[in-house]
PDB file of C-alpha atoms and ligand atoms in Angstrom:
ATOM      1  CA  MET T   1      87.240 136.194  92.275  1.00 60.00           C
ATOM      2  CA  PRO T   2      85.766 132.838  93.430  1.00 69.00           C
ATOM      3  CA  LYS T   3      87.536 130.775  96.063  1.00 85.00           C
ATOM      4  CA  LYS T   4      90.029 128.172  94.869  1.00 93.00           C
ATOM      5  CA  VAL T   5      88.758 124.622  94.178  1.00 97.00           C
ATOM      6  CA  ARG T   6      90.617 122.574  96.803  1.00 97.00           C
ATOM      7  CA  LYS T   7      88.293 119.689  97.546  1.00 98.00           C
ATOM      8  CA  ALA T   8      86.916 116.842  95.466  1.00 98.00           C
ATOM      9  CA  VAL T   9      84.078 114.469  96.284  1.00 98.00           C
ATOM     10  CA  PHE T  10      84.114 110.926  94.926  1.00 98.00           C
ATOM     11  CA  PRO T  11      80.709 109.236  95.254  1.00 97.00           C
ATOM     12  CA  VAL T  12      81.653 105.559  95.434  1.00 95.00           C
ATOM     13  CA  GLY T  13      78.659 104.074  97.204  1.00 90.00           C
ATOM     14  CA  GLY T  14      76.961 102.589  94.119  1.00 86.00           C
ATOM     15  CA  MET T  15      76.278  98.859  93.905  1.00 84.00           C
ATOM     16  CA  GLY T  16      77.729  98.222  90.445  1.00 83.00           C
ATOM     17  CA  THR T  17      74.945  95.873  89.425  1.00 88.00           C
ATOM     18  CA  ARG T  18      75.936  96.068  85.748  1.00 91.00           C
ATOM     19  CA  PHE T  19      79.192  94.232  86.506  1.00 93.00           C
ATOM     20  CA  LEU T  20      77.869  91.378  88.629  1.00 94.00           C
ATOM     21  CA  PRO T  21      79.145  88.908  89.625  1.00 94.00           C
ATOM     22  CA  ALA T  22      82.547  90.687  89.538  1.00 92.00           C
ATOM     23  CA  THR T  23      81.205  93.423  91.818  1.00 92.00           C
ATOM     24  CA  LYS T  24      79.482  91.200  94.358  1.00 91.00           C
ATOM     25  CA  ALA T  25      82.368  91.487  96.830  1.00 91.00           C
ATOM     26  CA  LEU T  26      84.576  93.989  94.953  1.00 93.00           C
ATOM     27  CA  PRO T  27      83.701  97.703  94.693  1.00 94.00           C
ATOM     28  CA  LYS T  28      83.085  98.549  91.020  1.00 94.00           C
ATOM     29  CA  GLU T  29      85.526 101.441  91.425  1.00 96.00           C
ATOM     30  CA  MET T  30      88.276  98.878  92.069  1.00 96.00           C
ATOM     31  CA  LEU T  31      87.840  97.203  88.671  1.00 96.00           C
ATOM     32  CA  PRO T  32      91.153  97.662  86.887  1.00 97.00           C
ATOM     33  CA  ILE T  33      91.769  99.316  83.559  1.00 97.00           C
ATOM     34  CA  VAL T  34      94.867  97.239  82.708  1.00 97.00           C
ATOM     35  CA  ASP T  35      96.513  97.306  86.174  1.00 94.00           C
ATOM     36  CA  GLN T  36      95.168 100.377  87.900  1.00 95.00           C
ATOM     37  CA  PRO T  37      91.729 100.624  89.506  1.00 96.00           C
ATOM     38  CA  LEU T  38      89.223 103.045  88.037  1.00 97.00           C
ATOM     39  CA  ILE T  39      89.121 105.111  91.224  1.00 97.00           C
ATOM     40  CA  GLN T  40      92.844 105.719  91.060  1.00 97.00           C
ATOM     41  CA  TYR T  41      92.582 107.253  87.593  1.00 97.00           C
ATOM     42  CA  ALA T  42      89.978 109.665  88.995  1.00 97.00           C
ATOM     43  CA  VAL T  43      92.090 110.489  92.064  1.00 97.00           C
ATOM     44  CA  ASP T  44      95.189 111.012  89.897  1.00 96.00           C
ATOM     45  CA  GLU T  45      93.192 113.335  87.635  1.00 97.00           C
ATOM     46  CA  ALA T  46      92.049 115.362  90.663  1.00 97.00           C
ATOM     47  CA  ARG T  47      95.552 115.487  92.078  1.00 96.00           C
ATOM     48  CA  ALA T  48      96.968 116.663  88.754  1.00 95.00           C
ATOM     49  CA  ALA T  49      94.332 119.420  88.770  1.00 96.00           C
ATOM     50  CA  GLY T  50      95.603 120.708  92.123  1.00 96.00           C
ATOM     51  CA  ILE T  51      92.997 119.153  94.434  1.00 97.00           C
ATOM     52  CA  GLU T  52      94.250 118.998  98.024  1.00 96.00           C
ATOM     53  CA  GLU T  53      91.459 117.164  99.864  1.00 97.00           C
ATOM     54  CA  PHE T  54      89.824 113.941  98.747  1.00 98.00           C
ATOM     55  CA  ILE T  55      86.401 113.059 100.128  1.00 98.00           C
ATOM     56  CA  PHE T  56      84.954 109.623  99.439  1.00 97.00           C
ATOM     57  CA  VAL T  57      81.278 108.916  99.952  1.00 97.00           C
ATOM     58  CA  THR T  58      81.308 105.176 100.428  1.00 95.00           C
ATOM     59  CA  GLY T  59      78.851 102.486 101.419  1.00 91.00           C
ATOM     60  CA  ARG T  60      78.746  98.915 102.612  1.00 87.00           C
ATOM     61  CA  GLY T  61      81.401  96.632 101.141  1.00 85.00           C
ATOM     62  CA  LYS T  62      83.656  99.451  99.969  1.00 89.00           C
ATOM     63  CA  SER T  63      86.536  99.120 102.418  1.00 90.00           C
ATOM     64  CA  ALA T  64      88.912  97.967  99.656  1.00 93.00           C
ATOM     65  CA  ILE T  65      88.944 101.588  98.456  1.00 94.00           C
ATOM     66  CA  GLU T  66      90.234 102.806 101.833  1.00 93.00           C
ATOM     67  CA  ASP T  67      92.901 100.108 101.853  1.00 92.00           C
ATOM     68  CA  HIS T  68      93.945 100.988  98.329  1.00 93.00           C
ATOM     69  CA  PHE T  69      94.879 104.552  99.250  1.00 93.00           C
ATOM     70  CA  ASP T  70      96.629 103.537 102.479  1.00 89.00           C
ATOM     71  CA  HIS T  71     100.049 102.082 103.286  1.00 87.00           C
ATOM     72  CA  SER T  72     100.494  98.316 102.999  1.00 87.00           C
ATOM     73  CA  TYR T  73     103.532  97.673 105.174  1.00 87.00           C
ATOM     74  CA  GLU T  74     103.608  93.912 104.625  1.00 88.00           C
ATOM     75  CA  LEU T  75     103.580  94.365 100.866  1.00 87.00           C
ATOM     76  CA  ASN T  76     106.270  97.049 101.004  1.00 87.00           C
ATOM     77  CA  ASP T  77     108.516  94.868 103.187  1.00 88.00           C
ATOM     78  CA  LEU T  78     108.087  91.913 100.863  1.00 89.00           C
ATOM     79  CA  LEU T  79     108.756  93.948  97.714  1.00 89.00           C
ATOM     80  CA  SER T  80     111.748  95.731  99.278  1.00 88.00           C
ATOM     81  CA  ALA T  81     113.251  92.404 100.368  1.00 89.00           C
ATOM     82  CA  ARG T  82     112.954  91.269  96.748  1.00 90.00           C
ATOM     83  CA  GLY T  83     114.613  94.455  95.492  1.00 88.00           C
ATOM     84  CA  LYS T  84     111.498  95.683  93.704  1.00 90.00           C
ATOM     85  CA  THR T  85     111.958  99.299  94.751  1.00 87.00           C
ATOM     86  CA  ASP T  86     110.312 100.644  91.577  1.00 87.00           C
ATOM     87  CA  VAL T  87     107.059  98.869  92.509  1.00 86.00           C
ATOM     88  CA  VAL T  88     107.317 100.149  96.091  1.00 85.00           C
ATOM     89  CA  ASP T  89     107.776 103.692  94.729  1.00 86.00           C
ATOM     90  CA  SER T  90     104.757 103.392  92.449  1.00 85.00           C
ATOM     91  CA  LEU T  91     102.594 102.097  95.316  1.00 86.00           C
ATOM     92  CA  THR T  92     103.813 104.857  97.618  1.00 84.00           C
ATOM     93  CA  SER T  93     103.034 107.569  95.088  1.00 84.00           C
ATOM     94  CA  SER T  94      99.344 106.599  94.993  1.00 84.00           C
ATOM     95  CA  ILE T  95      98.858 106.889  98.765  1.00 88.00           C
ATOM     96  CA  LEU T  96      96.780 109.810  99.973  1.00 88.00           C
ATOM     97  CA  GLN T  97      98.509 111.600 102.805  1.00 87.00           C
ATOM     98  CA  ALA T  98      97.208 111.746 106.369  1.00 87.00           C
ATOM     99  CA  GLY T  99      94.683 114.548 106.739  1.00 90.00           C
ATOM    100  CA  GLN T 100      94.220 114.782 102.982  1.00 94.00           C
ATOM    101  CA  VAL T 101      91.546 112.129 102.769  1.00 95.00           C
ATOM    102  CA  SER T 102      88.213 111.513 104.446  1.00 95.00           C
ATOM    103  CA  TYR T 103      85.533 108.904 104.137  1.00 96.00           C
ATOM    104  CA  THR T 104      81.867 109.242 104.932  1.00 96.00           C
ATOM    105  CA  ARG T 105      79.038 106.832 104.286  1.00 95.00           C
ATOM    106  CA  GLN T 106      75.898 107.112 102.266  1.00 94.00           C
ATOM    107  CA  GLN T 107      73.774 104.861 104.443  1.00 92.00           C
ATOM    108  CA  GLU T 108      70.865 104.497 102.021  1.00 90.00           C
ATOM    109  CA  PRO T 109      70.921 104.271  98.207  1.00 90.00           C
ATOM    110  CA  LEU T 110      68.859 107.416  97.608  1.00 94.00           C
ATOM    111  CA  GLY T 111      70.657 108.671  94.516  1.00 95.00           C
ATOM    112  CA  LEU T 112      73.679 110.703  93.407  1.00 96.00           C
ATOM    113  CA  GLY T 113      72.310 113.945  94.849  1.00 97.00           C
ATOM    114  CA  HIS T 114      71.962 112.315  98.245  1.00 97.00           C
ATOM    115  CA  ALA T 115      75.508 110.901  98.037  1.00 97.00           C
ATOM    116  CA  VAL T 116      76.917 114.368  97.389  1.00 98.00           C
ATOM    117  CA  TRP T 117      74.785 115.858 100.194  1.00 98.00           C
ATOM    118  CA  CYS T 118      76.344 113.322 102.597  1.00 97.00           C
ATOM    119  CA  ALA T 119      79.672 115.156 102.088  1.00 98.00           C
ATOM    120  CA  ARG T 120      78.309 118.619 102.971  1.00 98.00           C
ATOM    121  CA  HIS T 121      80.126 119.017 106.297  1.00 97.00           C
ATOM    122  CA  LEU T 122      83.405 117.873 104.822  1.00 97.00           C
ATOM    123  CA  VAL T 123      83.131 120.319 101.920  1.00 97.00           C
ATOM    124  CA  GLY T 124      81.897 123.312 103.924  1.00 96.00           C
ATOM    125  CA  ASP T 125      81.374 126.704 102.357  1.00 96.00           C
ATOM    126  CA  GLU T 126      83.582 126.596  99.290  1.00 96.00           C
ATOM    127  CA  PRO T 127      83.381 125.500  95.648  1.00 97.00           C
ATOM    128  CA  PHE T 128      84.227 121.837  95.130  1.00 98.00           C
ATOM    129  CA  ALA T 129      84.670 119.212  92.439  1.00 98.00           C
ATOM    130  CA  ILE T 130      82.787 115.954  91.988  1.00 98.00           C
ATOM    131  CA  LEU T 131      84.285 113.088  89.991  1.00 98.00           C
ATOM    132  CA  LEU T 132      82.385 109.942  89.020  1.00 98.00           C
ATOM    133  CA  ALA T 133      84.989 107.225  88.542  1.00 97.00           C
ATOM    134  CA  ASP T 134      82.807 105.361  86.000  1.00 95.00           C
ATOM    135  CA  ASP T 135      83.385 108.206  83.591  1.00 97.00           C
ATOM    136  CA  PHE T 136      87.013 107.710  82.685  1.00 97.00           C
ATOM    137  CA  VAL T 137      88.472 110.593  80.685  1.00 97.00           C
ATOM    138  CA  ARG T 138      91.759 110.455  78.823  1.00 97.00           C
ATOM    139  CA  ALA T 139      93.091 113.891  77.974  1.00 96.00           C
ATOM    140  CA  GLU T 140      96.403 115.640  77.518  1.00 94.00           C
ATOM    141  CA  THR T 141      95.443 118.196  80.171  1.00 95.00           C
ATOM    142  CA  PRO T 142      93.361 116.385  82.801  1.00 96.00           C
ATOM    143  CA  CYS T 143      89.663 117.098  82.290  1.00 97.00           C
ATOM    144  CA  LEU T 144      89.214 118.498  85.800  1.00 98.00           C
ATOM    145  CA  GLY T 145      92.208 120.817  85.306  1.00 97.00           C
ATOM    146  CA  GLN T 146      90.587 122.204  82.150  1.00 97.00           C
ATOM    147  CA  MET T 147      87.385 122.725  84.108  1.00 98.00           C
ATOM    148  CA  ILE T 148      89.108 124.543  86.968  1.00 97.00           C
ATOM    149  CA  ASP T 149      90.472 127.027  84.416  1.00 96.00           C
ATOM    150  CA  ALA T 150      86.919 127.465  83.091  1.00 96.00           C
ATOM    151  CA  PHE T 151      85.602 127.885  86.635  1.00 97.00           C
ATOM    152  CA  GLU T 152      88.159 130.594  87.357  1.00 95.00           C
ATOM    153  CA  ALA T 153      87.233 132.360  84.117  1.00 95.00           C
ATOM    154  CA  THR T 154      83.456 132.240  84.643  1.00 95.00           C
ATOM    155  CA  GLY T 155      83.235 132.410  88.446  1.00 92.00           C
ATOM    156  CA  GLY T 156      80.411 129.889  88.691  1.00 93.00           C
ATOM    157  CA  ASN T 157      79.298 126.285  88.318  1.00 97.00           C
ATOM    158  CA  VAL T 158      80.870 124.248  85.521  1.00 98.00           C
ATOM    159  CA  VAL T 159      79.892 120.743  84.380  1.00 98.00           C
ATOM    160  CA  ALA T 160      81.677 118.652  81.737  1.00 98.00           C
ATOM    161  CA  VAL T 161      79.487 118.016  78.699  1.00 98.00           C
ATOM    162  CA  MET T 162      79.535 116.110  75.434  1.00 97.00           C
ATOM    163  CA  ASP T 163      77.041 115.247  72.730  1.00 97.00           C
ATOM    164  CA  VAL T 164      75.557 111.760  72.933  1.00 96.00           C
ATOM    165  CA  PRO T 165      73.452 109.851  70.365  1.00 96.00           C
ATOM    166  CA  LYS T 166      69.832 111.035  70.500  1.00 96.00           C
ATOM    167  CA  GLU T 167      68.549 107.624  71.627  1.00 97.00           C
ATOM    168  CA  GLN T 168      70.773 107.793  74.740  1.00 96.00           C
ATOM    169  CA  THR T 169      69.445 110.996  76.338  1.00 97.00           C
ATOM    170  CA  ASN T 170      67.588 108.898  78.920  1.00 96.00           C
ATOM    171  CA  ARG T 171      70.920 107.854  80.453  1.00 95.00           C
ATOM    172  CA  TYR T 172      72.193 111.363  81.271  1.00 96.00           C
ATOM    173  CA  GLY T 173      71.548 114.804  82.665  1.00 97.00           C
ATOM    174  CA  ILE T 174      70.745 116.850  79.537  1.00 98.00           C
ATOM    175  CA  LEU T 175      71.295 120.580  78.918  1.00 98.00           C
ATOM    176  CA  ASP T 176      68.935 123.144  77.545  1.00 97.00           C
ATOM    177  CA  PRO T 177      71.820 125.057  75.988  1.00 96.00           C
ATOM    178  CA  GLY T 178      72.091 128.810  75.547  1.00 95.00           C
ATOM    179  CA  GLU T 179      74.891 130.780  73.934  1.00 94.00           C
ATOM    180  CA  GLU T 180      78.214 129.157  73.171  1.00 94.00           C
ATOM    181  CA  ASP T 181      81.619 130.759  73.628  1.00 94.00           C
ATOM    182  CA  GLY T 182      84.471 128.479  72.605  1.00 94.00           C
ATOM    183  CA  ARG T 183      84.215 125.407  74.825  1.00 96.00           C
ATOM    184  CA  LEU T 184      81.727 127.064  77.176  1.00 97.00           C
ATOM    185  CA  VAL T 185      77.987 126.574  76.787  1.00 97.00           C
ATOM    186  CA  GLU T 186      75.577 128.684  78.787  1.00 97.00           C
ATOM    187  CA  ILE T 187      73.037 126.505  80.621  1.00 97.00           C
ATOM    188  CA  LYS T 188      69.401 127.610  80.468  1.00 97.00           C
ATOM    189  CA  GLY T 189      67.951 124.404  81.875  1.00 97.00           C
ATOM    190  CA  LEU T 190      68.853 120.872  82.987  1.00 97.00           C
ATOM    191  CA  VAL T 191      66.753 117.717  82.832  1.00 97.00           C
ATOM    192  CA  GLU T 192      67.685 114.342  84.311  1.00 96.00           C
ATOM    193  CA  LYS T 193      67.389 111.410  81.924  1.00 96.00           C
ATOM    194  CA  PRO T 194      64.686 112.706  79.548  1.00 96.00           C
ATOM    195  CA  GLU T 195      63.336 110.385  76.854  1.00 97.00           C
ATOM    196  CA  PRO T 196      64.742 111.356  73.424  1.00 97.00           C
ATOM    197  CA  ALA T 197      61.462 112.962  72.308  1.00 96.00           C
ATOM    198  CA  ALA T 198      61.405 115.246  75.363  1.00 95.00           C
ATOM    199  CA  ALA T 199      65.122 116.060  75.505  1.00 97.00           C
ATOM    200  CA  PRO T 200      65.997 119.747  74.976  1.00 97.00           C
ATOM    201  CA  SER T 201      69.287 118.743  73.246  1.00 97.00           C
ATOM    202  CA  THR T 202      71.766 115.877  73.050  1.00 97.00           C
ATOM    203  CA  LEU T 203      74.344 117.723  75.125  1.00 98.00           C
ATOM    204  CA  SER T 204      74.827 115.591  78.209  1.00 98.00           C
ATOM    205  CA  ILE T 205      76.604 115.913  81.532  1.00 98.00           C
ATOM    206  CA  ILE T 206      79.430 113.500  82.131  1.00 97.00           C
ATOM    207  CA  GLY T 207      80.811 112.773  85.587  1.00 97.00           C
ATOM    208  CA  ARG T 208      82.878 115.892  86.302  1.00 98.00           C
ATOM    209  CA  TYR T 209      81.397 118.857  88.126  1.00 98.00           C
ATOM    210  CA  ILE T 210      82.622 122.024  89.840  1.00 98.00           C
ATOM    211  CA  LEU T 211      79.825 123.353  91.995  1.00 98.00           C
ATOM    212  CA  MET T 212      79.231 126.178  94.405  1.00 97.00           C
ATOM    213  CA  PRO T 213      78.321 125.069  97.958  1.00 97.00           C
ATOM    214  CA  ASP T 214      74.821 126.522  97.479  1.00 97.00           C
ATOM    215  CA  VAL T 215      73.943 123.178  95.880  1.00 97.00           C
ATOM    216  CA  PHE T 216      73.778 121.647  99.388  1.00 98.00           C
ATOM    217  CA  THR T 217      70.840 123.873 100.321  1.00 97.00           C
ATOM    218  CA  HIS T 218      68.867 122.506  97.370  1.00 97.00           C
ATOM    219  CA  LEU T 219      69.967 118.910  97.989  1.00 96.00           C
ATOM    220  CA  GLY T 220      68.953 119.274 101.639  1.00 95.00           C
ATOM    221  CA  ARG T 221      65.307 119.558 100.592  1.00 93.00           C
ATOM    222  CA  LYS T 222      65.535 115.889  99.593  1.00 91.00           C
ATOM    223  CA  GLU T 223      63.143 116.281  96.680  1.00 91.00           C
ATOM    224  CA  ARG T 224      62.802 113.122  94.599  1.00 93.00           C
ATOM    225  CA  GLY T 225      63.261 113.259  90.845  1.00 91.00           C
ATOM    226  CA  ALA T 226      63.812 110.804  87.984  1.00 91.00           C
ATOM    227  CA  GLY T 227      63.653 107.182  89.129  1.00 90.00           C
ATOM    228  CA  GLY T 228      62.428 108.296  92.572  1.00 93.00           C
ATOM    229  CA  GLU T 229      65.987 109.339  93.495  1.00 94.00           C
ATOM    230  CA  ILE T 230      67.411 112.568  94.917  1.00 95.00           C
ATOM    231  CA  GLN T 231      69.045 113.855  91.758  1.00 96.00           C
ATOM    232  CA  LEU T 232      72.102 116.107  91.618  1.00 97.00           C
ATOM    233  CA  THR T 233      70.843 117.440  88.289  1.00 97.00           C
ATOM    234  CA  ASP T 234      67.615 118.746  89.878  1.00 97.00           C
ATOM    235  CA  ALA T 235      69.531 120.576  92.638  1.00 97.00           C
ATOM    236  CA  MET T 236      71.881 122.067  90.037  1.00 97.00           C
ATOM    237  CA  ALA T 237      68.909 123.229  87.969  1.00 97.00           C
ATOM    238  CA  LYS T 238      67.788 125.364  90.919  1.00 96.00           C
ATOM    239  CA  MET T 239      71.019 127.386  90.725  1.00 96.00           C
ATOM    240  CA  ILE T 240      70.497 128.431  87.090  1.00 96.00           C
ATOM    241  CA  GLY T 241      69.862 132.170  86.935  1.00 93.00           C
ATOM    242  CA  GLN T 242      71.226 132.660  90.473  1.00 93.00           C
ATOM    243  CA  MET T 243      74.887 132.518  89.441  1.00 93.00           C
ATOM    244  CA  PRO T 244      76.967 131.719  86.331  1.00 95.00           C
ATOM    245  CA  PHE T 245      76.436 128.129  85.167  1.00 97.00           C
ATOM    246  CA  HIS T 246      78.171 126.633  82.146  1.00 97.00           C
ATOM    247  CA  GLY T 247      78.643 123.363  80.359  1.00 98.00           C
ATOM    248  CA  PHE T 248      82.240 122.788  79.313  1.00 98.00           C
ATOM    249  CA  ARG T 249      83.066 120.831  76.169  1.00 98.00           C
ATOM    250  CA  PHE T 250      86.270 119.286  77.487  1.00 97.00           C
ATOM    251  CA  ASP T 251      89.165 118.279  75.290  1.00 97.00           C
ATOM    252  CA  GLY T 252      89.671 114.518  75.601  1.00 97.00           C
ATOM    253  CA  VAL T 253      87.984 111.166  75.195  1.00 97.00           C
ATOM    254  CA  ARG T 254      85.484 109.860  77.711  1.00 98.00           C
ATOM    255  CA  TYR T 255      84.857 106.152  78.248  1.00 97.00           C
ATOM    256  CA  ASP T 256      81.692 104.968  79.977  1.00 96.00           C
ATOM    257  CA  CYS T 257      83.262 102.361  82.245  1.00 96.00           C
ATOM    258  CA  GLY T 258      79.903 101.564  83.825  1.00 93.00           C
ATOM    259  CA  ASP T 259      79.169  99.798  80.540  1.00 93.00           C
ATOM    260  CA  LYS T 260      80.945  96.592  79.527  1.00 95.00           C
ATOM    261  CA  LEU T 261      81.873  97.707  76.012  1.00 96.00           C
ATOM    262  CA  GLY T 262      82.958 101.116  77.267  1.00 97.00           C
ATOM    263  CA  PHE T 263      85.118  99.377  79.849  1.00 97.00           C
ATOM    264  CA  LEU T 264      86.731  97.166  77.190  1.00 97.00           C
ATOM    265  CA  ASP T 265      87.245 100.209  74.962  1.00 98.00           C
ATOM    266  CA  ALA T 266      89.067 102.022  77.796  1.00 98.00           C
ATOM    267  CA  THR T 267      91.165  98.947  78.501  1.00 98.00           C
ATOM    268  CA  LEU T 268      92.271  98.722  74.860  1.00 97.00           C
ATOM    269  CA  ALA T 269      93.004 102.459  74.657  1.00 98.00           C
ATOM    270  CA  VAL T 270      95.175 102.409  77.787  1.00 98.00           C
ATOM    271  CA  ALA T 271      96.959  99.171  76.865  1.00 98.00           C
ATOM    272  CA  LEU T 272      97.699 100.334  73.316  1.00 97.00           C
ATOM    273  CA  ASP T 273      99.407 103.382  74.818  1.00 96.00           C
ATOM    274  CA  ARG T 274     101.646 101.305  77.055  1.00 96.00           C
ATOM    275  CA  PRO T 275     105.076 100.493  75.631  1.00 96.00           C
ATOM    276  CA  ASP T 276     105.171  97.238  77.614  1.00 96.00           C
ATOM    277  CA  LEU T 277     101.856  96.016  76.193  1.00 97.00           C
ATOM    278  CA  ALA T 278     101.123  97.684  72.859  1.00 97.00           C
ATOM    279  CA  ASP T 279     102.951  95.310  70.516  1.00 97.00           C
ATOM    280  CA  GLY T 280     101.747  92.201  72.306  1.00 96.00           C
ATOM    281  CA  LEU T 281      98.164  93.424  72.286  1.00 96.00           C
ATOM    282  CA  ARG T 282      98.305  94.332  68.594  1.00 96.00           C
ATOM    283  CA  GLY T 283      99.521  90.804  67.913  1.00 95.00           C
ATOM    284  CA  LEU T 284      96.613  89.358  69.868  1.00 94.00           C
ATOM    285  CA  MET T 285      94.087  91.555  68.080  1.00 93.00           C
ATOM    286  CA  GLN T 286      95.509  90.509  64.730  1.00 94.00           C
ATOM    287  CA  ALA T 287      95.204  86.855  65.724  1.00 92.00           C
ATOM    288  CA  TYR T 288      91.507  87.349  66.542  1.00 89.00           C
ATOM    289  CA  GLN T 289      90.897  88.874  63.135  1.00 85.00           C
ATOM    290  CA  ASP T 290      92.456  85.959  61.256  1.00 73.00           C
TER     291      ASP T 290
HETATM  292  C1  G1P I   1      74.699 110.373  86.717  1.00 72.68           C
HETATM  293  C2  G1P I   1      73.920 111.691  86.681  1.00 72.68           C
HETATM  294  C3  G1P I   1      73.678 112.131  85.239  1.00 72.68           C
HETATM  295  C4  G1P I   1      74.998 112.203  84.496  1.00 72.68           C
HETATM  296  C5  G1P I   1      75.722 110.845  84.592  1.00 72.68           C
HETATM  297  C6  G1P I   1      77.118 110.947  83.995  1.00 72.68           C
HETATM  298  O1  G1P I   1      73.859 109.354  86.224  1.00 72.68           O
HETATM  299  O2  G1P I   1      72.692 111.532  87.376  1.00 72.68           O
HETATM  300  O3  G1P I   1      73.054 113.393  85.220  1.00 72.68           O
HETATM  301  O4  G1P I   1      74.755 112.543  83.144  1.00 72.68           O
HETATM  302  O5  G1P I   1      75.889 110.452  85.961  1.00 72.68           O
HETATM  303  O6  G1P I   1      77.717 109.698  83.929  1.00 72.68           O
HETATM  304  P1  G1P I   1      74.160 107.784  86.509  1.00 72.68           P
HETATM  305  O7  G1P I   1      75.213 107.392  85.531  1.00 72.68           O
HETATM  306  O8  G1P I   1      74.628 107.706  87.931  1.00 72.68           O
HETATM  307  O9  G1P I   1      72.860 107.096  86.270  1.00 72.68           O
END
């Protein structure tokens, strides 16, 4: 029986160049989908999946993320004085408790693999989750919760996967898939961002992982891969054959919020589900069609 998944790593050091100028002074993870920042959706998903420790790998200019998950006494006092206790309660519920959260810095932009490696001492010798806030997943059962069940059933590494259009394989980590069993896909190989002609399939990794701590040994070799970066995918590939490793076709819809249209799509989906906004938004959309 593998150890329980208690810790989650959130790599939030990226520059967010695709959303400039909005992300010049604002971390891209703080961009809101309606009225909640992207990073909070990811943290809420992890919390709902039973995660107890939240590890952020940050970088320069990311202090707004720390403030977001902390108390804001001035704001609370002001809102309480105005009788807005419901808002105070909602702000309080998103705070990460003392000792439950840690921040470390990725001091150089050397890639996702390097960002994860920066958290090695905070994770220690146990399986852990990684969530990329750009990949926003809406699901009845939170995607990470589904994956933890799959991890407990298989006893090894699990990554969330979905099929992407063939021409997009060069944006993702791509699987060389083996046998399928329900939502589980055996992984025979992994390639980071292959061109469509070289891709072993169209089954791609999206930003949810449950990995064994052995991955840190491979990341520690600091080998450079696609784009000259230290790639998480390459370190994961080294674990294939050493222990169980599966792709998991999660139940839910994933929005690529690192992309402007994907971000707008997510915004519409969330707003159309909100009783306070749905009718108004439908009216607006109708007006644009006329
Ligand atoms: C990263 C990973 C890639 C994965 C993707 C999911 O790429 O390197 O394997 O498929 O996240 O969003 P990035 O989006 O950081 O370029």
